[in-house]
XYZ file of C-alpha atoms in Angstrom:
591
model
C -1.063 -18.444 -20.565
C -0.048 -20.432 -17.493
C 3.375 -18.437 -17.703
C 1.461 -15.011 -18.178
C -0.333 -15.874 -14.887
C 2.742 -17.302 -12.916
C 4.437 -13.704 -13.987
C 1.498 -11.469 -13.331
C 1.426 -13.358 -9.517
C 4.957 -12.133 -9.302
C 4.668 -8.768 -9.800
C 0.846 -8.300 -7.747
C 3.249 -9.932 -4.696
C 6.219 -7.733 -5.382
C 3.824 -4.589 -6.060
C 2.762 -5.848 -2.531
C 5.782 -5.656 -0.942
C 6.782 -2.126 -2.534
C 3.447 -0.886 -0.710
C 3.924 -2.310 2.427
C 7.528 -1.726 2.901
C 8.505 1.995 2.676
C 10.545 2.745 -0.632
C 13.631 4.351 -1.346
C 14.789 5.096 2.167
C 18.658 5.071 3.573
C 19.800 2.274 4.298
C 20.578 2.908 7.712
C 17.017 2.792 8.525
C 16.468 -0.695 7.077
C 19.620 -1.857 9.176
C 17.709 -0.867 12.171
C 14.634 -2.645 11.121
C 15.468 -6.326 10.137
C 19.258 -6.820 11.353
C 22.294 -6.820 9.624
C 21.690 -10.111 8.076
C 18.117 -9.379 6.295
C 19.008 -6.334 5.374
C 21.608 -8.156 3.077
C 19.859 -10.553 2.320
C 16.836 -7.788 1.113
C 18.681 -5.324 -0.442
C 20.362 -8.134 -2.802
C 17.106 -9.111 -3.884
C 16.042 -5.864 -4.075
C 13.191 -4.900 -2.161
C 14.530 -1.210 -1.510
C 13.314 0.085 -4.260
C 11.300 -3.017 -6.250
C 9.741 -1.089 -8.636
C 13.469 -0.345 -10.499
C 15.006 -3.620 -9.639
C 16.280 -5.191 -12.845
C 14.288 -8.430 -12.453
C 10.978 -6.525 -12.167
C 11.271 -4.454 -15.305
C 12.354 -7.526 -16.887
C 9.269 -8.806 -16.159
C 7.204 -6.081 -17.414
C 9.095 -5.961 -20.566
C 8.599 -9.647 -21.314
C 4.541 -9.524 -20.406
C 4.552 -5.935 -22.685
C 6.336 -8.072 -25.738
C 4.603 -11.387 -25.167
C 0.775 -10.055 -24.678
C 1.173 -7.414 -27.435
C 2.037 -10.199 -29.516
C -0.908 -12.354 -28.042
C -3.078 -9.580 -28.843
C -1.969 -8.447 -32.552
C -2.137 -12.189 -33.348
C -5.760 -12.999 -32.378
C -7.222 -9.707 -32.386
C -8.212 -9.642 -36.399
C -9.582 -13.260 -35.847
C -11.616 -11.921 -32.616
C -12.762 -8.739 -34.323
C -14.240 -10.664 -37.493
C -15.924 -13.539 -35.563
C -17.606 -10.172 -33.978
C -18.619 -8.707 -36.988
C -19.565 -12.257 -39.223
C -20.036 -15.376 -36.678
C -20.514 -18.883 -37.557
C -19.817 -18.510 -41.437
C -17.924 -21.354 -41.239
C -18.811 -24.688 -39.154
C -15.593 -25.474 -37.926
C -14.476 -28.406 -34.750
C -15.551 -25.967 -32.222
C -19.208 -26.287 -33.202
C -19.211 -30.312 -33.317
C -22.395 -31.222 -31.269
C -20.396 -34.395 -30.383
C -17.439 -32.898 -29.701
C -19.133 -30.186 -26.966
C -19.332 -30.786 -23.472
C -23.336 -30.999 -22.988
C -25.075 -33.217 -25.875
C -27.772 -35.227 -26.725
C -29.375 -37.400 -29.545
C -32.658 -36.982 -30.521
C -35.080 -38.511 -33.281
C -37.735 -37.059 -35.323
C -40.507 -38.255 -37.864
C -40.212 -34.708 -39.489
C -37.909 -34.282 -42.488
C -34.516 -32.438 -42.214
C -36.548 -29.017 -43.644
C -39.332 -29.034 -41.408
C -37.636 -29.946 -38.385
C -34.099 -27.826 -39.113
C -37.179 -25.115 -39.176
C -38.212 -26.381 -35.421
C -35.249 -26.058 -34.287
C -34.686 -22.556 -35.487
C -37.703 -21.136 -33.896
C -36.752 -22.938 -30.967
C -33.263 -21.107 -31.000
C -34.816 -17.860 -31.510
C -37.549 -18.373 -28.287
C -34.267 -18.751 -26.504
C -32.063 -15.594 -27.729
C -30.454 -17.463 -29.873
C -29.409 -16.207 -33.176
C -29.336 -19.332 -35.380
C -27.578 -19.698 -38.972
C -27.789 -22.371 -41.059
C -25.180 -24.933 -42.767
C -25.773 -27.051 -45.172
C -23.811 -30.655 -44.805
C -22.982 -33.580 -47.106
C -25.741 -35.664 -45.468
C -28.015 -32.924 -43.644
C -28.359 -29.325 -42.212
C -26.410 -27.777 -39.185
C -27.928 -25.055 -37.174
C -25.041 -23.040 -35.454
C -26.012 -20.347 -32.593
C -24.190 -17.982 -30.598
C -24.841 -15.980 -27.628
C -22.572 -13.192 -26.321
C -20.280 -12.767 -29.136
C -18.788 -9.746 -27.614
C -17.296 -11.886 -25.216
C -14.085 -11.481 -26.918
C -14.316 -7.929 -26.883
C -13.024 -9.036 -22.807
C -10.563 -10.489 -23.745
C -9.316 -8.031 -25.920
C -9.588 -4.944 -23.538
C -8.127 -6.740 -20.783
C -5.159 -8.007 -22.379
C -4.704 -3.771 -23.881
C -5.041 -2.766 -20.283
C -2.025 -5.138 -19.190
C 0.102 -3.558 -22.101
C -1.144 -0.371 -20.858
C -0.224 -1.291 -17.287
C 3.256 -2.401 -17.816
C 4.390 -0.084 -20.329
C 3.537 2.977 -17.692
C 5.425 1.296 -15.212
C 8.157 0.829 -17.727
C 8.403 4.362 -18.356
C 8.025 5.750 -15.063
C 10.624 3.098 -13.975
C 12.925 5.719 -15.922
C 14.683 3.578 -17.813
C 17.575 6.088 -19.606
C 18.701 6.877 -16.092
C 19.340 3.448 -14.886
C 21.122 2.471 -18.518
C 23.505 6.237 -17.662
C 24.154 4.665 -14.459
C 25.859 1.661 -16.141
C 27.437 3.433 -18.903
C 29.238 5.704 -15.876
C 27.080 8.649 -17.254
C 25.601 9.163 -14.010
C 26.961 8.108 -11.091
C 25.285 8.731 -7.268
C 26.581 10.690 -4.579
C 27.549 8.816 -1.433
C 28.474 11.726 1.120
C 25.379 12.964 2.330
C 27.079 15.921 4.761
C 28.301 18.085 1.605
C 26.412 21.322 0.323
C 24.815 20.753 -2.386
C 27.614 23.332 -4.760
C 30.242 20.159 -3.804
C 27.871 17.688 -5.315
C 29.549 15.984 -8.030
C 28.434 16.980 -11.432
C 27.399 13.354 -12.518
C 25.008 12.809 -9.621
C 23.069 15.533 -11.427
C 19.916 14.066 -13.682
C 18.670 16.335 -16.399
C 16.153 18.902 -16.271
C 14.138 17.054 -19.052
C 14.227 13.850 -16.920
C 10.397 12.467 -18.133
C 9.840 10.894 -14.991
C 11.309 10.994 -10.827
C 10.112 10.120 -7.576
C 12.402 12.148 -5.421
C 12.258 13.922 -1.464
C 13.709 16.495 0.282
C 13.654 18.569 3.837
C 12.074 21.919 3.614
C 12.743 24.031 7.077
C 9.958 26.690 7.160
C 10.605 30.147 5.654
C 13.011 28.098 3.570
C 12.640 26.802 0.022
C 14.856 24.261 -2.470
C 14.755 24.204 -6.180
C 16.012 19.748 -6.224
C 15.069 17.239 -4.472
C 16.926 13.372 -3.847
C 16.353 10.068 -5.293
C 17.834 7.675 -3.301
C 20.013 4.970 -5.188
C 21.192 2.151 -2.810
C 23.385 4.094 -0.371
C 24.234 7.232 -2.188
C 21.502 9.982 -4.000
C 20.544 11.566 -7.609
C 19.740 15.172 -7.570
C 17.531 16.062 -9.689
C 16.513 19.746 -10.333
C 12.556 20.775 -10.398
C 11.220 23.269 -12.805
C 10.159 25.430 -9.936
C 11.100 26.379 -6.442
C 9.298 25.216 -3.089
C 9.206 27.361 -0.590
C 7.712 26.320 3.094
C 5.472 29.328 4.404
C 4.296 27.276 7.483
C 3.972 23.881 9.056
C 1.200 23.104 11.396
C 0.712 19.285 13.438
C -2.144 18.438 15.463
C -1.850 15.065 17.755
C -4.412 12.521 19.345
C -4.421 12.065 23.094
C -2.026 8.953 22.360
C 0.769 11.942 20.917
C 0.548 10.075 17.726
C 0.247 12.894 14.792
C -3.471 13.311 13.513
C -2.653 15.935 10.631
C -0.140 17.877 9.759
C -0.354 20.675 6.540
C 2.409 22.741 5.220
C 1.851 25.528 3.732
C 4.021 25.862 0.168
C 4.126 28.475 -2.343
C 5.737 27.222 -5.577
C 7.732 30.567 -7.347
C 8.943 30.146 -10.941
C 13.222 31.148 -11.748
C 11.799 34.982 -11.710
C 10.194 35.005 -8.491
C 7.086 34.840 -10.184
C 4.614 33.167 -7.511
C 2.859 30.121 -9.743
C 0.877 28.104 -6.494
C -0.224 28.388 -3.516
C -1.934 25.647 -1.670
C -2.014 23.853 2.025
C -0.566 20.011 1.578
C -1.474 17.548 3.923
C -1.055 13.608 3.686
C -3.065 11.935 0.486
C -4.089 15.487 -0.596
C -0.924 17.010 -2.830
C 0.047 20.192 -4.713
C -0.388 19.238 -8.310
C 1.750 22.112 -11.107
C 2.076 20.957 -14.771
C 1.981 16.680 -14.084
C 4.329 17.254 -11.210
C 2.906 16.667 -7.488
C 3.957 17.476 -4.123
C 3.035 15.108 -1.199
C 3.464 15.889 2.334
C 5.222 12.495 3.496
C 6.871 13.555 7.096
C 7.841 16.172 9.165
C 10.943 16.826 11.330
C 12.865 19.662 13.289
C 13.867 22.142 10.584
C 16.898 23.298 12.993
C 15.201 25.159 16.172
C 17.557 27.139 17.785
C 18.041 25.707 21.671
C 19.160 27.768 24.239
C 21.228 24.922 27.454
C 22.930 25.193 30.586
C 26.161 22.575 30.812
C 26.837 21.584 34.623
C 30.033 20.008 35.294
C 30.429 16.905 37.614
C 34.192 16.884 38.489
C 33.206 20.979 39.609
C 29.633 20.784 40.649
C 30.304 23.827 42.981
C 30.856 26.103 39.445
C 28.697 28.218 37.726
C 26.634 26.468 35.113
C 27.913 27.706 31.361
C 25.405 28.530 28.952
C 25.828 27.249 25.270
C 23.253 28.094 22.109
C 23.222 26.366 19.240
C 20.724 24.838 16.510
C 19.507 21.857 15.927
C 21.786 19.979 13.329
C 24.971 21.991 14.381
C 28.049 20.945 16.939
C 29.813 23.398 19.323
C 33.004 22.319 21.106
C 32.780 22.363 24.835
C 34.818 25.104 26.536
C 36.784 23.654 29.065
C 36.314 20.092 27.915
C 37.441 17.716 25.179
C 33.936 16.821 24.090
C 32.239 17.914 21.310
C 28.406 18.220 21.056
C 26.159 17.482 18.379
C 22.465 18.493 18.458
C 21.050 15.530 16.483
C 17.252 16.439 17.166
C 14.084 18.337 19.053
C 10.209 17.331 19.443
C 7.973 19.877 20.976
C 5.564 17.149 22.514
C 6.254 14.216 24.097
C 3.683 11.767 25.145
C 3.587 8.524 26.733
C 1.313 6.203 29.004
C 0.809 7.849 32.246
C 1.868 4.436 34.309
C 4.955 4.807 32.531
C 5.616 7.534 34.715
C 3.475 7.774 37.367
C 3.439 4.925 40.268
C -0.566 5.732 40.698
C -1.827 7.234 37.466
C -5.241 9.071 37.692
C -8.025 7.245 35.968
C -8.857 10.783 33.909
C -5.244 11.006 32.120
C -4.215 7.826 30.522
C -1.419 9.826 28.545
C 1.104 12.621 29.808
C 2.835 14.703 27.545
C 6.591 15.190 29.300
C 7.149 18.811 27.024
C 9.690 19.459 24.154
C 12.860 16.983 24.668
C 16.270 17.222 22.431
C 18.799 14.877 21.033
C 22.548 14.725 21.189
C 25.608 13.110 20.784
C 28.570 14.215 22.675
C 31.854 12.635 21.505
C 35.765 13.153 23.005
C 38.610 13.258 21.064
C 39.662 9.513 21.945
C 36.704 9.206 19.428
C 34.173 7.849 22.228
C 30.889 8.642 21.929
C 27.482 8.802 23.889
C 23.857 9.250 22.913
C 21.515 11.927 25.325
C 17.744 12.264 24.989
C 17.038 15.233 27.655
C 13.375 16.247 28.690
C 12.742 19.913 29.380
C 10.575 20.253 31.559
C 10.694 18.102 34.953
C 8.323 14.704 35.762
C 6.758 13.716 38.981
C 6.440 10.506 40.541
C 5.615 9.693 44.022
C 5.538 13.600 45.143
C 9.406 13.898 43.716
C 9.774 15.749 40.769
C 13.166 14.624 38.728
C 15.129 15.976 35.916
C 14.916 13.059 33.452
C 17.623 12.476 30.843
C 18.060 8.853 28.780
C 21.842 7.494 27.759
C 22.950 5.103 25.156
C 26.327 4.213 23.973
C 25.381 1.982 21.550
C 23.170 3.300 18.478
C 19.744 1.457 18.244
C 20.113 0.147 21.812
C 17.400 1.171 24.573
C 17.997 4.704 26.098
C 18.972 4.120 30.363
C 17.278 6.840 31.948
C 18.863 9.190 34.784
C 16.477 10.820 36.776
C 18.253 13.853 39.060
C 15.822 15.434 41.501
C 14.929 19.230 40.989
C 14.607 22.157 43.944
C 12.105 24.364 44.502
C 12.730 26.462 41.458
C 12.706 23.367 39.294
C 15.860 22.876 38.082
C 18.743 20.955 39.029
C 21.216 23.250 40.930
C 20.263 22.566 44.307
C 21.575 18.664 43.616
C 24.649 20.007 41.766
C 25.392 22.734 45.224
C 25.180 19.133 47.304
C 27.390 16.892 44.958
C 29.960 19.469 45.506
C 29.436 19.996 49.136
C 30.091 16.099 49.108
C 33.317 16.286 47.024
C 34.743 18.985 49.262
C 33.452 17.046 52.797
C 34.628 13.982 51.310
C 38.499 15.191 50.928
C 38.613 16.955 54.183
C 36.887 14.422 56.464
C 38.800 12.825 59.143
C 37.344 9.313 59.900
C 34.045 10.832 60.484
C 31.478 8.513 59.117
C 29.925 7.824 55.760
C 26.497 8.495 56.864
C 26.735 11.196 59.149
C 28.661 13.848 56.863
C 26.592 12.746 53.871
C 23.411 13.587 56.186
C 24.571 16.400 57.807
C 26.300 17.692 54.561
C 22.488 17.438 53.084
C 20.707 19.505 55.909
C 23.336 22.555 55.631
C 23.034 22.622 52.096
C 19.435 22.949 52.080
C 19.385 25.185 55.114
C 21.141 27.681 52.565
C 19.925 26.998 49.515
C 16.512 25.910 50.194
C 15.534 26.960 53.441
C 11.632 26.801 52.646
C 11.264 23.156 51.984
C 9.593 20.846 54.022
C 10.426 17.973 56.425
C 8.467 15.692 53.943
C 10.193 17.346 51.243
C 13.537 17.499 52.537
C 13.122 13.640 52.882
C 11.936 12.884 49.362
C 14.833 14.967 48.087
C 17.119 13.352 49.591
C 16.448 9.641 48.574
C 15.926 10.679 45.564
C 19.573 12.669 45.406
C 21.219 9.540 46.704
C 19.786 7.637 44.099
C 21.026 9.572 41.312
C 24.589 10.089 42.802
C 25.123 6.241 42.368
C 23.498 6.170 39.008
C 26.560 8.827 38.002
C 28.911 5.948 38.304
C 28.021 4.488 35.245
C 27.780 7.905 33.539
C 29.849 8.213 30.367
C 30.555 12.272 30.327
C 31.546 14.258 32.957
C 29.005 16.914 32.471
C 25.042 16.672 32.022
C 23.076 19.831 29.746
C 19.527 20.830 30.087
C 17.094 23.133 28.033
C 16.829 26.598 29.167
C 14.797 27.648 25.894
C 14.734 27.340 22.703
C 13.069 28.868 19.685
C 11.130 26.432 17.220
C 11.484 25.740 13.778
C 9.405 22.660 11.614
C 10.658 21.132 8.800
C 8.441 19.342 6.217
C 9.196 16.167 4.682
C 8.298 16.397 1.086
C 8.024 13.521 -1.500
C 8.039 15.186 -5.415
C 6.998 13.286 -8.590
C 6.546 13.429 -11.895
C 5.073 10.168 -13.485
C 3.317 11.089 -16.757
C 2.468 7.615 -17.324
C -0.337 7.482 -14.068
C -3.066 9.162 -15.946
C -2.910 6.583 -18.497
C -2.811 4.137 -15.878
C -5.973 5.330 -14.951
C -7.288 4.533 -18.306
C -5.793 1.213 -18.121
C -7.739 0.640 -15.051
C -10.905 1.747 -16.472
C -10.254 -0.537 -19.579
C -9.548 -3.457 -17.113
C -12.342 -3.255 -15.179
C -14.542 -3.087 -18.239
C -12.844 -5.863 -19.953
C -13.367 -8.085 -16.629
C -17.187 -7.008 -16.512
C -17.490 -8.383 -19.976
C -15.896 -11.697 -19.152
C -17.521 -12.049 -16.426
C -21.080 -11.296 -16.967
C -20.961 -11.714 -20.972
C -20.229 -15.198 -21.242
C -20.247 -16.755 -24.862
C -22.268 -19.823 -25.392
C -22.490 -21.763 -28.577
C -25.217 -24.262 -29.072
C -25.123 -26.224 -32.480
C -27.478 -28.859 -33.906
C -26.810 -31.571 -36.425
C -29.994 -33.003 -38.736
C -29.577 -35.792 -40.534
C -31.711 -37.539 -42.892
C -32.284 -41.243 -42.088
C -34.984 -43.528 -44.298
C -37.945 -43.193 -41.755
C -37.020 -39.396 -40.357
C -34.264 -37.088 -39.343
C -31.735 -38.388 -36.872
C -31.326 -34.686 -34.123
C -27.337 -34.397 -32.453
C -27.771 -31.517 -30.212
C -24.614 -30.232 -28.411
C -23.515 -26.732 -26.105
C -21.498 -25.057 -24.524
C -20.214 -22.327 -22.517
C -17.339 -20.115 -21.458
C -18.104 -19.448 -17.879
C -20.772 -20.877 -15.522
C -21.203 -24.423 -16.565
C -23.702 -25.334 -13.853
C -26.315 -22.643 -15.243
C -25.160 -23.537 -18.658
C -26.016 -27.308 -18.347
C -29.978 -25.720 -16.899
C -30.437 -24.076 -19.595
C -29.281 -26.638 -22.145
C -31.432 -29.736 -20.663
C -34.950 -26.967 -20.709
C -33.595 -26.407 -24.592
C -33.154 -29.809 -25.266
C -36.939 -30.227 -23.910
C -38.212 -27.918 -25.419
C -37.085 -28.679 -28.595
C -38.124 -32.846 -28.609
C -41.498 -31.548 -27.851
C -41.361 -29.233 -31.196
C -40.018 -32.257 -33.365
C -42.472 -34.669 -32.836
C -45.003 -35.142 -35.861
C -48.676 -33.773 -35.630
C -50.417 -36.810 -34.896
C -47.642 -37.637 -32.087
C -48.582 -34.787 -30.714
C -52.198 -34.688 -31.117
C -51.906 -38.829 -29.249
C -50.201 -37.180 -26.105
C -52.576 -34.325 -25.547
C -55.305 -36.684 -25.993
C -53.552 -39.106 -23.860
């Protein structure tokens, strides 16, 4: 028993951890979380994915062996008690031997008072049998036999328990995956045609836990199991297809719902469900559910200008592309990849604004993108660029954040916008600079970079202010020396784009949860029973002694021995006052 309990602890604090910490996910994502080292040191114990770890079915096959034993071996003996209790006295109904007891004489003979003390078992809901002994009587009494019942439904519902999560652990997958029957798929940038044949599970796998990307107006017929740091495909008995994808957001920005829209079509075409998922509420087809689990960029198509910094003076080049492509860079040795886009983007206000107004706590800064642009010397640089300008202290800025180190904090470059709100006025001054710089003839720094600033505006920008015109150009001095520590040579902004979601979808197929359910239901019940049932046993010994009967009264109970000890001192009074004599009793009332 005390190893039973030590194991069941085990698995309630590793069922724990597989609730708290997100399951199945690539690895990359945990490296980011706890480090290189405790990522190691996690994934070798096996907290990825704890419900398939070999230690935890282990577990559940060795409570699934050692309480079905338990049970088949005392169940018979349980279920008889039950039906016929107390046929035989054995030690557990010793009156000496129970934890409350008491000795008690009486003038009446071992008939008459074995008779007392069966009426006075019976007042108390007692249902008394009698024994006859070498010397005497023994009156045996039981209450809440079905106490046992308890223990039998509780240790089914354990059986139950494990031997679900033994069979949704799909256990002929993992034993493939040793034999070199099925072996995972570590590129994750192939089509799914070059998948190799063996990361394929079977159609008739009994039980998965797989996701997958949907981009709207797009469907998939598999989705991906994660196994360490490569994937399973497994194929679904139907194909998903994502109609539309809807989010709604607090104030914060954080997401407050977000439904997709699926229609599930059978290998004809044939439409077999249709039905709005949103988190905790999933699409449910023949034991196999959809949940909505996340939601990303499904590959929006973004329309950029590039301007160049070594040729400010040029015309900027538009480039197109989606989200999840690369284009090469005409003219340049970079490559881009678009890694990502978000339509909203909201933060604190005083993040942004010097002197935020009481009224908007939160400011959403418009749809931003992602992207990595990389040379062919193999160096590479992280962007995060914000559509739509951001205004602090009367300036509004371009804002764009650079890293060139994954997971590091983004350094944000913040290039002041014109009049018509985009960066071209700045880029018509850098390269007025460029050109006065090569041509000037000991004319000082800060008069050509002053006087360079006033004819450039004069022509480009001939409406702005004195205020304005001083604002600007701070704020364009500023970011001219932030481009010394710029990694590329060219800075791209978003001209348009044209949106596309993408849901997240978790699929799964675990026959065994329904009778999980059960099992649940069974355990409570069992527990009630426990619990609230308990069995007591009271048992009296009479013995016949030359001048009366000599009374050993003992108890006991399985739960609540406080109450238990109550009730047993009010029987034991009750029960000297019904075995004294008639004329004892008629000298006390008189008394």
């Amino acid at each position: 028993m005390r190893l039973a309990v030590s194991l069941l602890v085990l698995l309630a604090i590793a069922s724990v951890i597989g609730t708290v910490l997100n399951q199945q996910q690539p690895y990359e994502d945990y490296v980011l979380k706890f480090g290189s080292f405790w990522f190691a040191v996690f994934r070798d114990v096996g907290l990825y994915n704890v419900y398939r770890t070999n230690w935890y079915l282990a577990i559940v096959g060795f409570l699934v062996l050692s309480t079905s034993t338990c049970l088949i071996r005392n169940t018979p003996r349980m279920l008889r008690e039950m039906r016929e209790p107390d046929l035989v006295v054995g030690s557990g109904y010793d009156p000496r031997g129970m934890v409350n007891n008491t000795e008690l004489f009486s003038p009446l003979t071992v008939q008459s008072a074995s008779n007392m003390v069966v009426a006075v078992m019976r007042g108390r809901g007692y249902r008394p049998k009698l024994h006859e002994s070498k010397d005497g009587v023994v009156v045996t009494a039981r209450k809440g036999r079905y106490n046992r019942l308890g223990y039998i439904l509780t240790h089914a519902a354990i059986i139950v328990f494990c031997a679900a999560a033994l069979y949704n652990a799909d256990i002929p997958v993992k034993l493939d995956m040793l034999t070199g029957a099925v072996r995972p798929e570590n590129n994750f940038h192939i089509p799914l045609s070059e998948v190799n044949k063996k990361a394929w599970l079977s159609d008739n796998n009994p039980a998965y836990r797989g996701t997958v990307t949907v981009p709207e107006g797009q469907s998939t017929q598999v989705v991906y199991e994660l196994v360490g740091n490569g994937y399973l495909v497994q194929p679904l008995p139907f194909r998903i297809m994502l109609k539309r994808f809807h989010v709604a957001y607090y104030s914060t920005g954080m997401p407050k719902d977000f439904i997709s829209n699926i229609v599930l079509y059978n290998k004809e075409g044939k439409v077999l469900k249709e039905a709005n998922v949103r988190v905790n509420h999933p699409l449910t087809y023949h034991g196999v559910q959809v949940f909505q689990a996340s939601f990303v960029d499904g590959g929006s198509l973004l329309k950029m200008k590039r301007y160049m910094f070594n040729d400010p003076g040029a015309d900027a080049v538009d480039e197109q592309a989606r989200v999840g492509q690369s284009i090469n860079l005409s003219g340049t040795s970079y490559k881009l990849k678009l890694k990502g886009f978000s339509l909203d983007n909201v933060v604190p206000a005083d993040a942004i604004e010097s002197r935020p107004g009481a009224a908007h706590k939160h400011i959403n800064l418009g749809p931003s993108f992602t992207y990595i642009a990389q040379s062919k010397s193999a160096s590479s640089a992280e962007f995060k660029t914000y559509m739509q300008p951001i205004t602090r202290d009367g300036q509004s800025y371009f804002v764009q954040g650079v890293r060139t180190a994954f997971g590091t904090p983004y350094q944000y470059l913040f290039i002041p916008t014109g009049p018509n709100g985009s960066i071209g006025l700045f880029m018509k001054y850098l390269s007025a600079l460029q050109k006065q710089a090569s041509v000037s003839n000991g004319e000082s720094t800060k008069r050509y970079i002053l006087h360079t600033f006033k004819v450039v505006v004069n022509k480009y920008a001939p409406s702005m202010t004195t205020e304005a015109e001083g604002l600007y150009f701070q704020s364009a001095i500023s970011a001219i020396l932030q481009l010394k520590a710029y990694p590329v040579p060219f800075v791209v902004t978003l001209t348009g784009f044209d949106h596309r979601w993408a849901a997240g979808l978790e699929v799964t197929k675990w026959p065994a949860t329904v009778v999980i359910y059960w099992g649940c239901a069974v355990l409570v019940l069992g527990i009630f029973i426990l619990f609230y049932l308990p069995q007591r046993r009271m048992s009296v010994a009479l013995r016949t002694l030359t001048d009366g009967t000599e009374v050993i009264i003992g108890g006991a109970s399985s739960r609540n021995p406080y109450e238990f000890t109550k009730e047993f001192e009010g029987f034991v009074t009750r029960l000297k006052s019904a075995l004294q004599s008639q004329d004892d009793r008629k000298e006390n009332n008189d008394g």
